mmCIF file with all atom_site columns, C-alpha atoms in Angstrom:
data_model
loop_
_atom_site.group_PDB
_atom_site.id
_atom_site.type_symbol
_atom_site.label_atom_id
_atom_site.label_alt_id
_atom_site.label_comp_id
_atom_site.label_asym_id
_atom_site.label_entity_id
_atom_site.label_seq_id
_atom_site.pdbx_PDB_ins_code
_atom_site.Cartn_x
_atom_site.Cartn_y
_atom_site.Cartn_z
_atom_site.occupancy
_atom_site.B_iso_or_equiv
_atom_site.pdbx_formal_charge
_atom_site.auth_seq_id
_atom_site.auth_comp_id
_atom_site.auth_asym_id
_atom_site.auth_atom_id
_atom_site.pdbx_PDB_model_num
ATOM 1   C CA . ALA S 1 1   ? -31.867 -36.824 -13.423 1.00 38.00 ? 1194 ALA S CA 1
ATOM 2   C CA . VAL S 1 2   ? -31.386 -35.528 -9.885  1.00 36.00 ? 1195 VAL S CA 1
ATOM 3   C CA . VAL S 1 3   ? -27.618 -36.088 -10.128 1.00 38.00 ? 1196 VAL S CA 1
ATOM 4   C CA . SER S 1 4   ? -27.516 -34.289 -13.469 1.00 42.00 ? 1197 SER S CA 1
ATOM 5   C CA . THR S 1 5   ? -29.418 -31.290 -12.060 1.00 43.00 ? 1198 THR S CA 1
ATOM 6   C CA . GLN S 1 6   ? -27.093 -31.076 -9.044  1.00 46.00 ? 1199 GLN S CA 1
ATOM 7   C CA . SER S 1 7   ? -24.047 -31.341 -11.306 1.00 67.00 ? 1200 SER S CA 1
ATOM 8   C CA . THR S 1 8   ? -25.345 -28.561 -13.549 1.00 74.00 ? 1201 THR S CA 1
ATOM 9   C CA . GLY S 1 9   ? -26.097 -26.364 -10.528 1.00 73.00 ? 1202 GLY S CA 1
ATOM 10  C CA . GLU S 1 10  ? -22.606 -26.946 -9.112  1.00 76.00 ? 1203 GLU S CA 1
ATOM 11  C CA . GLN S 1 11  ? -21.035 -26.067 -12.456 1.00 79.00 ? 1204 GLN S CA 1
ATOM 12  C CA . LYS S 1 12  ? -23.012 -22.824 -12.609 1.00 78.00 ? 1205 LYS S CA 1
ATOM 13  C CA . ARG S 1 13  ? -21.975 -21.968 -9.046  1.00 77.00 ? 1206 ARG S CA 1
ATOM 14  C CA . ARG S 1 14  ? -18.315 -22.566 -9.848  1.00 80.00 ? 1207 ARG S CA 1
ATOM 15  C CA . ARG S 1 15  ? -18.574 -20.503 -13.013 1.00 83.00 ? 1208 ARG S CA 1
ATOM 16  C CA . PHE S 1 16  ? -20.296 -17.701 -11.095 1.00 81.00 ? 1209 PHE S CA 1
ATOM 17  C CA . ILE S 1 17  ? -17.450 -17.593 -8.545  1.00 82.00 ? 1210 ILE S CA 1
ATOM 18  C CA . ALA S 1 18  ? -14.717 -17.897 -11.192 1.00 79.00 ? 1211 ALA S CA 1
ATOM 19  C CA . ASP S 1 19  ? -16.150 -15.127 -13.389 1.00 84.00 ? 1212 ASP S CA 1
ATOM 20  C CA . ALA S 1 20  ? -16.312 -12.594 -10.549 1.00 83.00 ? 1213 ALA S CA 1
ATOM 21  C CA . TRP S 1 21  ? -13.693 -9.922  -9.937  1.00 84.00 ? 1214 TRP S CA 1
ATOM 22  C CA . VAL S 1 22  ? -10.377 -11.631 -9.075  1.00 86.00 ? 1215 VAL S CA 1
ATOM 23  C CA . LEU S 1 23  ? -8.788  -10.518 -5.799  1.00 85.00 ? 1216 LEU S CA 1
ATOM 24  C CA . LEU S 1 24  ? -5.983  -13.066 -5.548  1.00 88.00 ? 1217 LEU S CA 1
ATOM 25  C CA . GLU S 1 25  ? -4.485  -15.754 -7.769  1.00 91.00 ? 1218 GLU S CA 1
ATOM 26  C CA . LYS S 1 26  ? -1.688  -18.113 -6.740  1.00 92.00 ? 1219 LYS S CA 1
ATOM 27  C CA . THR S 1 27  ? -0.163  -21.106 -8.493  1.00 93.00 ? 1220 THR S CA 1
ATOM 28  C CA . GLY S 1 28  ? 2.456   -23.504 -7.214  1.00 91.00 ? 1221 GLY S CA 1
ATOM 29  C CA . GLN S 1 29  ? 3.484   -27.056 -6.457  1.00 90.00 ? 1222 GLN S CA 1
ATOM 30  C CA . ALA S 1 30  ? 2.412   -28.770 -3.283  1.00 87.00 ? 1223 ALA S CA 1
ATOM 31  C CA . PRO S 1 31  ? 5.156   -30.036 -0.943  1.00 86.00 ? 1224 PRO S CA 1
ATOM 32  C CA . ALA S 1 32  ? 6.242   -33.670 -0.818  1.00 81.00 ? 1225 ALA S CA 1
ATOM 33  C CA . PRO S 1 33  ? 5.042   -36.336 -0.989  1.00 80.00 ? 1226 PRO S CA 1
ATOM 34  C CA . SER S 1 34  ? 2.241   -35.267 -3.396  1.00 77.00 ? 1227 SER S CA 1
ATOM 35  C CA . LYS S 1 35  ? 4.013   -32.648 -5.568  1.00 79.00 ? 1228 LYS S CA 1
ATOM 36  C CA . ASP S 1 36  ? 0.660   -31.834 -7.204  1.00 86.00 ? 1229 ASP S CA 1
ATOM 37  C CA . TYR S 1 37  ? 0.296   -28.603 -9.151  1.00 91.00 ? 1230 TYR S CA 1
ATOM 38  C CA . CYS S 1 38  ? -2.278  -26.301 -7.561  1.00 93.00 ? 1231 CYS S CA 1
ATOM 39  C CA . GLN S 1 39  ? -4.064  -23.055 -8.312  1.00 93.00 ? 1232 GLN S CA 1
ATOM 40  C CA . LEU S 1 40  ? -5.873  -20.808 -5.846  1.00 94.00 ? 1233 LEU S CA 1
ATOM 41  C CA . LEU S 1 41  ? -8.365  -18.270 -7.151  1.00 92.00 ? 1234 LEU S CA 1
ATOM 42  C CA . VAL S 1 42  ? -10.059 -15.832 -4.760  1.00 91.00 ? 1235 VAL S CA 1
ATOM 43  C CA . THR S 1 43  ? -12.795 -13.617 -6.177  1.00 88.00 ? 1236 THR S CA 1
ATOM 44  C CA . THR S 1 44  ? -15.400 -11.269 -4.760  1.00 85.00 ? 1237 THR S CA 1
ATOM 45  C CA . GLU S 1 45  ? -17.827 -14.216 -4.627  1.00 87.00 ? 1238 GLU S CA 1
ATOM 46  C CA . GLY S 1 46  ? -15.660 -16.942 -3.108  1.00 89.00 ? 1239 GLY S CA 1
ATOM 47  C CA . ALA S 1 47  ? -12.630 -19.158 -3.647  1.00 92.00 ? 1240 ALA S CA 1
ATOM 48  C CA . ILE S 1 48  ? -11.763 -21.913 -6.101  1.00 92.00 ? 1241 ILE S CA 1
ATOM 49  C CA . TRP S 1 49  ? -9.103  -24.558 -5.533  1.00 93.00 ? 1242 TRP S CA 1
ATOM 50  C CA . ARG S 1 50  ? -7.779  -26.460 -8.574  1.00 91.00 ? 1243 ARG S CA 1
ATOM 51  C CA . TRP S 1 51  ? -5.211  -29.244 -8.688  1.00 89.00 ? 1244 TRP S CA 1
ATOM 52  C CA . TRP S 1 52  ? -3.396  -31.396 -11.225 1.00 88.00 ? 1245 TRP S CA 1
ATOM 53  C CA . ARG S 1 53  ? -2.220  -34.643 -9.693  1.00 82.00 ? 1246 ARG S CA 1
ATOM 54  C CA . ILE S 1 54  ? 1.230   -35.966 -10.572 1.00 76.00 ? 1247 ILE S CA 1
ATOM 55  C CA . SER S 1 55  ? 1.412   -39.738 -11.198 1.00 70.00 ? 1248 SER S CA 1
ATOM 56  C CA . LEU S 1 56  ? 4.547   -41.772 -11.979 1.00 68.00 ? 1249 LEU S CA 1
ATOM 57  C CA . ARG S 1 57  ? 2.516   -44.471 -13.714 1.00 69.00 ? 1250 ARG S CA 1
ATOM 58  C CA . ARG S 1 58  ? 2.253   -43.912 -17.447 1.00 65.00 ? 1251 ARG S CA 1
ATOM 59  C CA . SER S 1 59  ? -0.938  -45.902 -17.695 1.00 61.00 ? 1252 SER S CA 1
ATOM 60  C CA . ALA S 1 60  ? -2.693  -43.848 -15.040 1.00 63.00 ? 1253 ALA S CA 1
ATOM 61  C CA . VAL S 1 61  ? -5.340  -41.444 -16.332 1.00 66.00 ? 1254 VAL S CA 1
ATOM 62  C CA . VAL S 1 62  ? -5.382  -38.449 -13.997 1.00 70.00 ? 1255 VAL S CA 1
ATOM 63  C CA . TYR S 1 63  ? -7.834  -35.599 -14.527 1.00 76.00 ? 1256 TYR S CA 1
ATOM 64  C CA . PRO S 1 64  ? -7.550  -32.131 -12.979 1.00 83.00 ? 1257 PRO S CA 1
ATOM 65  C CA . GLY S 1 65  ? -9.980  -31.386 -10.180 1.00 87.00 ? 1258 GLY S CA 1
ATOM 66  C CA . GLU S 1 66  ? -11.458 -28.357 -8.498  1.00 87.00 ? 1259 GLU S CA 1
ATOM 67  C CA . TRP S 1 67  ? -13.911 -27.291 -5.845  1.00 87.00 ? 1260 TRP S CA 1
ATOM 68  C CA . ALA S 1 68  ? -15.506 -23.954 -5.109  1.00 90.00 ? 1261 ALA S CA 1
ATOM 69  C CA . VAL S 1 69  ? -16.406 -22.383 -1.773  1.00 91.00 ? 1262 VAL S CA 1
ATOM 70  C CA . ASP S 1 70  ? -18.810 -19.477 -1.382  1.00 90.00 ? 1263 ASP S CA 1
ATOM 71  C CA . ARG S 1 71  ? -17.368 -16.325 0.148   1.00 88.00 ? 1264 ARG S CA 1
ATOM 72  C CA . ASP S 1 72  ? -19.377 -16.618 3.377   1.00 87.00 ? 1265 ASP S CA 1
ATOM 73  C CA . ASP S 1 73  ? -18.144 -20.187 3.929   1.00 91.00 ? 1266 ASP S CA 1
ATOM 74  C CA . VAL S 1 74  ? -14.428 -19.741 3.203   1.00 91.00 ? 1267 VAL S CA 1
ATOM 75  C CA . GLU S 1 75  ? -13.323 -18.885 6.745   1.00 89.00 ? 1268 GLU S CA 1
ATOM 76  C CA . HIS S 1 76  ? -15.079 -22.044 8.053   1.00 91.00 ? 1269 HIS S CA 1
ATOM 77  C CA . ASP S 1 77  ? -13.864 -24.440 5.338   1.00 93.00 ? 1270 ASP S CA 1
ATOM 78  C CA . GLU S 1 78  ? -10.935 -26.217 7.018   1.00 93.00 ? 1271 GLU S CA 1
ATOM 79  C CA . ARG S 1 79  ? -10.350 -28.418 3.976   1.00 92.00 ? 1272 ARG S CA 1
ATOM 80  C CA . LEU S 1 80  ? -9.724  -25.440 1.681   1.00 93.00 ? 1273 LEU S CA 1
ATOM 81  C CA . LEU S 1 81  ? -7.735  -23.470 4.242   1.00 94.00 ? 1274 LEU S CA 1
ATOM 82  C CA . GLY S 1 82  ? -5.647  -26.543 5.069   1.00 93.00 ? 1275 GLY S CA 1
ATOM 83  C CA . GLU S 1 83  ? -4.703  -27.044 1.411   1.00 92.00 ? 1276 GLU S CA 1
ATOM 84  C CA . VAL S 1 84  ? -3.875  -23.352 1.032   1.00 94.00 ? 1277 VAL S CA 1
ATOM 85  C CA . GLU S 1 85  ? -1.650  -23.369 4.117   1.00 93.00 ? 1278 GLU S CA 1
ATOM 86  C CA . ARG S 1 86  ? 0.055   -26.626 3.128   1.00 91.00 ? 1279 ARG S CA 1
ATOM 87  C CA . THR S 1 87  ? 0.852   -25.336 -0.376  1.00 92.00 ? 1280 THR S CA 1
ATOM 88  C CA . PHE S 1 88  ? 1.356   -21.588 0.021   1.00 93.00 ? 1281 PHE S CA 1
ATOM 89  C CA . GLY S 1 89  ? 1.885   -21.058 3.755   1.00 92.00 ? 1282 GLY S CA 1
ATOM 90  C CA . GLY S 1 90  ? 0.041   -19.511 6.684   1.00 91.00 ? 1283 GLY S CA 1
ATOM 91  C CA . GLU S 1 91  ? 0.381   -15.927 5.461   1.00 89.00 ? 1284 GLU S CA 1
ATOM 92  C CA . ILE S 1 92  ? -1.566  -16.686 2.272   1.00 91.00 ? 1285 ILE S CA 1
ATOM 93  C CA . ARG S 1 93  ? -4.140  -18.614 4.317   1.00 92.00 ? 1286 ARG S CA 1
ATOM 94  C CA . ASP S 1 94  ? -4.729  -15.547 6.496   1.00 88.00 ? 1287 ASP S CA 1
ATOM 95  C CA . GLN S 1 95  ? -4.921  -13.349 3.399   1.00 85.00 ? 1288 GLN S CA 1
ATOM 96  C CA . VAL S 1 96  ? -7.608  -15.572 1.882   1.00 90.00 ? 1289 VAL S CA 1
ATOM 97  C CA . VAL S 1 97  ? -9.699  -15.388 5.058   1.00 88.00 ? 1290 VAL S CA 1
ATOM 98  C CA . HIS S 1 98  ? -9.212  -11.637 5.189   1.00 84.00 ? 1291 HIS S CA 1
ATOM 99  C CA . LEU S 1 99  ? -10.272 -11.142 1.564   1.00 84.00 ? 1292 LEU S CA 1
ATOM 100 C CA . CYS S 1 100 ? -13.392 -13.246 2.012   1.00 85.00 ? 1293 CYS S CA 1
ATOM 101 C CA . THR S 1 101 ? -14.753 -11.573 5.143   1.00 79.00 ? 1294 THR S CA 1
ATOM 102 C CA . ARG S 1 102 ? -17.540 -9.082  4.528   1.00 60.00 ? 1295 ARG S CA 1
ATOM 103 C CA . SER S 1 103 ? -15.891 -6.495  6.776   1.00 57.00 ? 1296 SER S CA 1
ATOM 104 C CA . ASN S 1 104 ? -12.934 -6.207  4.419   1.00 57.00 ? 1297 ASN S CA 1
ATOM 105 C CA . ASP S 1 105 ? -12.003 -2.664  3.345   1.00 64.00 ? 1298 ASP S CA 1
ATOM 106 C CA . PHE S 1 106 ? -9.953  -2.856  0.166   1.00 65.00 ? 1299 PHE S CA 1
ATOM 107 C CA . LEU S 1 107 ? -9.185  0.842   -0.209  1.00 74.00 ? 1300 LEU S CA 1
ATOM 108 C CA . SER S 1 108 ? -7.699  1.328   3.254   1.00 68.00 ? 1301 SER S CA 1
ATOM 109 C CA . LYS S 1 109 ? -5.432  -1.704  2.668   1.00 66.00 ? 1302 LYS S CA 1
ATOM 110 C CA . LEU S 1 110 ? -3.634  0.040   -0.199  1.00 73.00 ? 1303 LEU S CA 1
ATOM 111 C CA . PRO S 1 111 ? 0.001   1.052   0.420   1.00 77.00 ? 1304 PRO S CA 1
ATOM 112 C CA . GLN S 1 112 ? 0.368   4.443   2.115   1.00 82.00 ? 1305 GLN S CA 1
ATOM 113 C CA . LYS S 1 113 ? 2.295   5.855   -0.837  1.00 86.00 ? 1306 LYS S CA 1
ATOM 114 C CA . LEU S 1 114 ? -0.545  4.955   -3.225  1.00 86.00 ? 1307 LEU S CA 1
ATOM 115 C CA . LEU S 1 115 ? -3.206  6.393   -0.890  1.00 87.00 ? 1308 LEU S CA 1
ATOM 116 C CA . VAL S 1 116 ? -1.276  9.676   -0.725  1.00 89.00 ? 1309 VAL S CA 1
ATOM 117 C CA . LYS S 1 117 ? -1.081  9.731   -4.512  1.00 89.00 ? 1310 LYS S CA 1
ATOM 118 C CA . ILE S 1 118 ? -4.861  9.269   -4.769  1.00 89.00 ? 1311 ILE S CA 1
ATOM 119 C CA . ALA S 1 119 ? -5.554  11.905  -2.101  1.00 90.00 ? 1312 ALA S CA 1
ATOM 120 C CA . SER S 1 120 ? -3.350  14.390  -3.981  1.00 89.00 ? 1313 SER S CA 1
ATOM 121 C CA . TYR S 1 121 ? -6.023  14.597  -6.694  1.00 90.00 ? 1314 TYR S CA 1
ATOM 122 C CA . LEU S 1 122 ? -8.790  15.505  -4.234  1.00 90.00 ? 1315 LEU S CA 1
ATOM 123 C CA . THR S 1 123 ? -9.937  18.993  -3.356  1.00 88.00 ? 1316 THR S CA 1
ATOM 124 C CA . LEU S 1 124 ? -8.979  20.415  0.034   1.00 84.00 ? 1317 LEU S CA 1
ATOM 125 C CA . GLU S 1 125 ? -12.536 19.900  1.309   1.00 87.00 ? 1318 GLU S CA 1
ATOM 126 C CA . ASP S 1 126 ? -12.468 16.251  0.214   1.00 91.00 ? 1319 ASP S CA 1
ATOM 127 C CA . VAL S 1 127 ? -9.112  15.642  1.925   1.00 90.00 ? 1320 VAL S CA 1
ATOM 128 C CA . ILE S 1 128 ? -10.498 17.009  5.192   1.00 88.00 ? 1321 ILE S CA 1
ATOM 129 C CA . ALA S 1 129 ? -13.625 14.828  4.813   1.00 90.00 ? 1322 ALA S CA 1
ATOM 130 C CA . MET S 1 130 ? -11.489 11.789  3.956   1.00 89.00 ? 1323 MET S CA 1
ATOM 131 C CA . ALA S 1 131 ? -9.553  12.218  7.213   1.00 89.00 ? 1324 ALA S CA 1
ATOM 132 C CA . HIS S 1 132 ? -12.790 11.554  9.153   1.00 90.00 ? 1325 HIS S CA 1
ATOM 133 C CA . CYS S 1 133 ? -13.553 8.229   7.417   1.00 85.00 ? 1326 CYS S CA 1
ATOM 134 C CA . SER S 1 134 ? -11.113 5.894   9.181   1.00 81.00 ? 1327 SER S CA 1
ATOM 135 C CA . LYS S 1 135 ? -7.852  5.749   11.093  1.00 82.00 ? 1328 LYS S CA 1
ATOM 136 C CA . ALA S 1 136 ? -5.991  4.617   7.968   1.00 80.00 ? 1329 ALA S CA 1
ATOM 137 C CA . PHE S 1 137 ? -7.338  7.562   5.970   1.00 87.00 ? 1330 PHE S CA 1
ATOM 138 C CA . ARG S 1 138 ? -6.553  9.958   8.807   1.00 89.00 ? 1331 ARG S CA 1
ATOM 139 C CA . ARG S 1 139 ? -2.924  8.794   8.865   1.00 88.00 ? 1332 ARG S CA 1
ATOM 140 C CA . CYS S 1 140 ? -2.791  9.298   5.100   1.00 89.00 ? 1333 CYS S CA 1
ATOM 141 C CA . CYS S 1 141 ? -4.298  12.787  5.303   1.00 90.00 ? 1334 CYS S CA 1
ATOM 142 C CA . LEU S 1 142 ? -1.761  13.895  7.910   1.00 90.00 ? 1335 LEU S CA 1
ATOM 143 C CA . THR S 1 143 ? 1.339   12.820  5.976   1.00 91.00 ? 1336 THR S CA 1
ATOM 144 C CA . ASP S 1 144 ? 3.796   15.565  5.152   1.00 90.00 ? 1337 ASP S CA 1
ATOM 145 C CA . SER S 1 145 ? 4.198   14.461  1.536   1.00 89.00 ? 1338 SER S CA 1
ATOM 146 C CA . LEU S 1 146 ? 0.453   14.957  0.882   1.00 91.00 ? 1339 LEU S CA 1
ATOM 147 C CA . TRP S 1 147 ? 0.412   18.476  2.334   1.00 90.00 ? 1340 TRP S CA 1
ATOM 148 C CA . ARG S 1 148 ? 3.553   19.352  0.391   1.00 89.00 ? 1341 ARG S CA 1
ATOM 149 C CA . ASN S 1 149 ? 1.687   18.418  -2.806  1.00 88.00 ? 1342 ASN S CA 1
ATOM 150 C CA . ILE S 1 150 ? -1.356  20.443  -1.699  1.00 87.00 ? 1343 ILE S CA 1
ATOM 151 C CA . PHE S 1 151 ? 0.823   23.449  -0.896  1.00 86.00 ? 1344 PHE S CA 1
ATOM 152 C CA . LEU S 1 152 ? 2.488   23.179  -4.301  1.00 86.00 ? 1345 LEU S CA 1
ATOM 153 C CA . GLN S 1 153 ? -0.911  23.095  -6.030  1.00 84.00 ? 1346 GLN S CA 1
ATOM 154 C CA . HIS S 1 154 ? -1.909  26.390  -4.393  1.00 82.00 ? 1347 HIS S CA 1
ATOM 155 C CA . HIS S 1 155 ? 1.411   28.249  -4.387  1.00 79.00 ? 1348 HIS S CA 1
ATOM 156 C CA . LYS S 1 156 ? 3.188   26.828  -7.472  1.00 75.00 ? 1349 LYS S CA 1
ATOM 157 C CA . MET S 1 157 ? 6.676   27.277  -5.998  1.00 79.00 ? 1350 MET S CA 1
ATOM 158 C CA . ILE S 1 158 ? 8.602   26.065  -2.965  1.00 83.00 ? 1351 ILE S CA 1
ATOM 159 C CA . THR S 1 159 ? 11.725  27.927  -1.877  1.00 81.00 ? 1352 THR S CA 1
ATOM 160 C CA . PRO S 1 160 ? 14.578  26.516  0.241   1.00 83.00 ? 1353 PRO S CA 1
ATOM 161 C CA . GLU S 1 161 ? 13.377  28.715  3.116   1.00 79.00 ? 1354 GLU S CA 1
ATOM 162 C CA . LEU S 1 162 ? 9.931   27.089  2.928   1.00 81.00 ? 1355 LEU S CA 1
ATOM 163 C CA . GLU S 1 163 ? 11.489  23.620  2.863   1.00 84.00 ? 1356 GLU S CA 1
ATOM 164 C CA . GLN S 1 164 ? 13.402  24.455  6.040   1.00 83.00 ? 1357 GLN S CA 1
ATOM 165 C CA . LEU S 1 165 ? 10.279  25.857  7.731   1.00 82.00 ? 1358 LEU S CA 1
ATOM 166 C CA . ALA S 1 166 ? 8.275   22.757  6.787   1.00 82.00 ? 1359 ALA S CA 1
ATOM 167 C CA . ALA S 1 167 ? 10.987  20.515  8.228   1.00 85.00 ? 1360 ALA S CA 1
ATOM 168 C CA . GLU S 1 168 ? 10.595  22.351  11.531  1.00 84.00 ? 1361 GLU S CA 1
ATOM 169 C CA . HIS S 1 169 ? 6.790   22.791  11.630  1.00 84.00 ? 1362 HIS S CA 1
ATOM 170 C CA . SER S 1 170 ? 5.221   20.384  8.999   1.00 86.00 ? 1363 SER S CA 1
ATOM 171 C CA . TRP S 1 171 ? 3.705   21.247  5.612   1.00 85.00 ? 1364 TRP S CA 1
ATOM 172 C CA . ARG S 1 172 ? 0.175   21.138  7.000   1.00 87.00 ? 1365 ARG S CA 1
ATOM 173 C CA . LYS S 1 173 ? 0.910   23.947  9.470   1.00 86.00 ? 1366 LYS S CA 1
ATOM 174 C CA . ILE S 1 174 ? 2.699   25.913  6.757   1.00 82.00 ? 1367 ILE S CA 1
ATOM 175 C CA . PHE S 1 175 ? -0.298  25.559  4.434   1.00 82.00 ? 1368 PHE S CA 1
ATOM 176 C CA . PHE S 1 176 ? -2.806  26.864  6.992   1.00 81.00 ? 1369 PHE S CA 1
ATOM 177 C CA . THR S 1 177 ? -0.576  29.752  8.084   1.00 79.00 ? 1370 THR S CA 1
ATOM 178 C CA . ASP S 1 178 ? -1.971  33.056  6.749   1.00 68.00 ? 1371 ASP S CA 1
ATOM 179 C CA . LYS S 1 179 ? 0.055   34.687  3.984   1.00 64.00 ? 1372 LYS S CA 1
ATOM 180 C CA . LEU S 1 180 ? 1.273   37.676  6.028   1.00 60.00 ? 1373 LEU S CA 1
ATOM 181 C CA . ARG S 1 181 ? 2.558   35.504  8.868   1.00 68.00 ? 1374 ARG S CA 1
ATOM 182 C CA . LEU S 1 182 ? 4.062   33.090  6.365   1.00 64.00 ? 1375 LEU S CA 1
ATOM 183 C CA . GLN S 1 183 ? 5.963   35.920  4.681   1.00 69.00 ? 1376 GLN S CA 1
ATOM 184 C CA . MET S 1 184 ? 7.319   36.972  8.084   1.00 72.00 ? 1377 MET S CA 1
ATOM 185 C CA . LEU S 1 185 ? 8.396   33.407  8.871   1.00 69.00 ? 1378 LEU S CA 1
ATOM 186 C CA . VAL S 1 186 ? 10.049  33.014  5.476   1.00 68.00 ? 1379 VAL S CA 1
ATOM 187 C CA . SER S 1 187 ? 11.873  36.334  5.885   1.00 73.00 ? 1380 SER S CA 1
ATOM 188 C CA . ARG S 1 188 ? 13.072  35.304  9.348   1.00 73.00 ? 1381 ARG S CA 1
ATOM 189 C CA . GLN S 1 189 ? 14.137  31.893  8.035   1.00 71.00 ? 1382 GLN S CA 1
ATOM 190 C CA . ARG S 1 190 ? 16.022  33.537  5.156   1.00 73.00 ? 1383 ARG S CA 1
ATOM 191 C CA . SER S 1 191 ? 17.892  35.772  7.613   1.00 77.00 ? 1384 SER S CA 1
ATOM 192 C CA . GLN S 1 192 ? 18.788  32.810  9.825   1.00 73.00 ? 1385 GLN S CA 1
ATOM 193 C CA . MET S 1 193 ? 20.029  30.810  6.849   1.00 71.00 ? 1386 MET S CA 1
ATOM 194 C CA . SER S 1 194 ? 22.069  33.810  5.672   1.00 73.00 ? 1387 SER S CA 1
ATOM 195 C CA . ILE S 1 195 ? 23.632  34.227  9.129   1.00 73.00 ? 1388 ILE S CA 1
ATOM 196 C CA . LYS S 1 196 ? 24.408  30.500  9.243   1.00 69.00 ? 1389 LYS S CA 1
ATOM 197 C CA . ARG S 1 197 ? 26.078  30.646  5.823   1.00 70.00 ? 1390 ARG S CA 1
ATOM 198 C CA . ASN S 1 198 ? 28.136  33.655  6.905   1.00 69.00 ? 1391 ASN S CA 1
ATOM 199 C CA . ASN S 1 199 ? 29.163  31.908  10.129  1.00 68.00 ? 1392 ASN S CA 1
ATOM 200 C CA . ASP S 1 200 ? 30.120  28.777  8.212   1.00 66.00 ? 1393 ASP S CA 1
ATOM 201 C CA . SER S 1 201 ? 32.118  30.927  5.809   1.00 67.00 ? 1394 SER S CA 1
ATOM 202 C CA . GLU S 1 202 ? 33.924  32.669  8.674   1.00 63.00 ? 1395 GLU S CA 1
ATOM 203 C CA . ILE S 1 203 ? 34.693  29.337  10.331  1.00 64.00 ? 1396 ILE S CA 1
ATOM 204 C CA . GLU S 1 204 ? 36.056  27.994  7.059   1.00 62.00 ? 1397 GLU S CA 1
ATOM 205 C CA . LYS S 1 205 ? 38.237  31.105  6.551   1.00 59.00 ? 1398 LYS S CA 1
ATOM 206 C CA . THR S 1 206 ? 39.537  30.875  10.125  1.00 63.00 ? 1399 THR S CA 1
ATOM 207 C CA . SER S 1 207 ? 40.359  27.207  9.632   1.00 60.00 ? 1400 SER S CA 1
ATOM 208 C CA . ILE S 1 208 ? 42.222  27.944  6.390   1.00 56.00 ? 1401 ILE S CA 1
ATOM 209 C CA . ASN S 1 209 ? 44.170  30.815  7.976   1.00 57.00 ? 1402 ASN S CA 1
ATOM 210 C CA . SER S 1 210 ? 45.109  28.633  10.958  1.00 58.00 ? 1403 SER S CA 1
ATOM 211 C CA . THR S 1 211 ? 46.310  25.888  8.652   1.00 55.00 ? 1404 THR S CA 1
ATOM 212 C CA . GLN S 1 212 ? 48.373  28.333  6.598   1.00 54.00 ? 1405 GLN S CA 1
ATOM 213 C CA . ALA S 1 213 ? 49.883  29.863  9.736   1.00 56.00 ? 1406 ALA S CA 1
ATOM 214 C CA . ALA S 1 214 ? 50.821  26.426  11.047  1.00 52.00 ? 1407 ALA S CA 1
ATOM 215 C CA . ILE S 1 215 ? 52.501  25.542  7.753   1.00 54.00 ? 1408 ILE S CA 1
ATOM 216 C CA . THR S 1 216 ? 54.406  28.848  7.702   1.00 58.00 ? 1409 THR S CA 1
ATOM 217 C CA . ALA S 1 217 ? 55.587  28.381  11.291  1.00 56.00 ? 1410 ALA S CA 1
ATOM 218 C CA . GLU S 1 218 ? 57.120  24.985  10.547  1.00 55.00 ? 1411 GLU S CA 1
ATOM 219 C CA . PRO S 1 219 ? 60.954  25.108  10.331  1.00 54.00 ? 1412 PRO S CA 1
#
């Protein structure tokens, strides 16, 4: 009766871990000599290791097995971590430990491009508040691509002159520049770009004339 109660409790614990939100799932074949098929399941409540042993004997009856480890115990369970490293490598082992530590911050581990996309939907006040939450969020909130999106939301149009100014000063500085000063900067940038185009045109004409003169001078 005691064994039955323990078995039922263990089954409930495994089911509780397996039914939680899945953070990582890996399947693969263990290296020689075992060649067993294995599955790793990491959830918000712990980790489950399952295996299907490969036997060359036809008469052998081999059942799949599994064991579950609570989240707080994963980083200390050398048996589980050893199997994970042997089958999937040290990088996955470290990832499992990282996912199962209570200090884990899932949001800040998202790719920078995805974080910028999420931040683009926030209000300006929320973006500024987000920058004070962590170093990862601060890096995200200072990216030029985010402030370009914010500028576009407020001004609806970006001219080539603005693109050039942003390349020199950053979109964040352009956004917080008052409208009058921004108009002056854009006007100055437009003049400089016009002068550059004229200079390039003159250089091109001079080059063409020189080439034509050289061809004409040939005997």
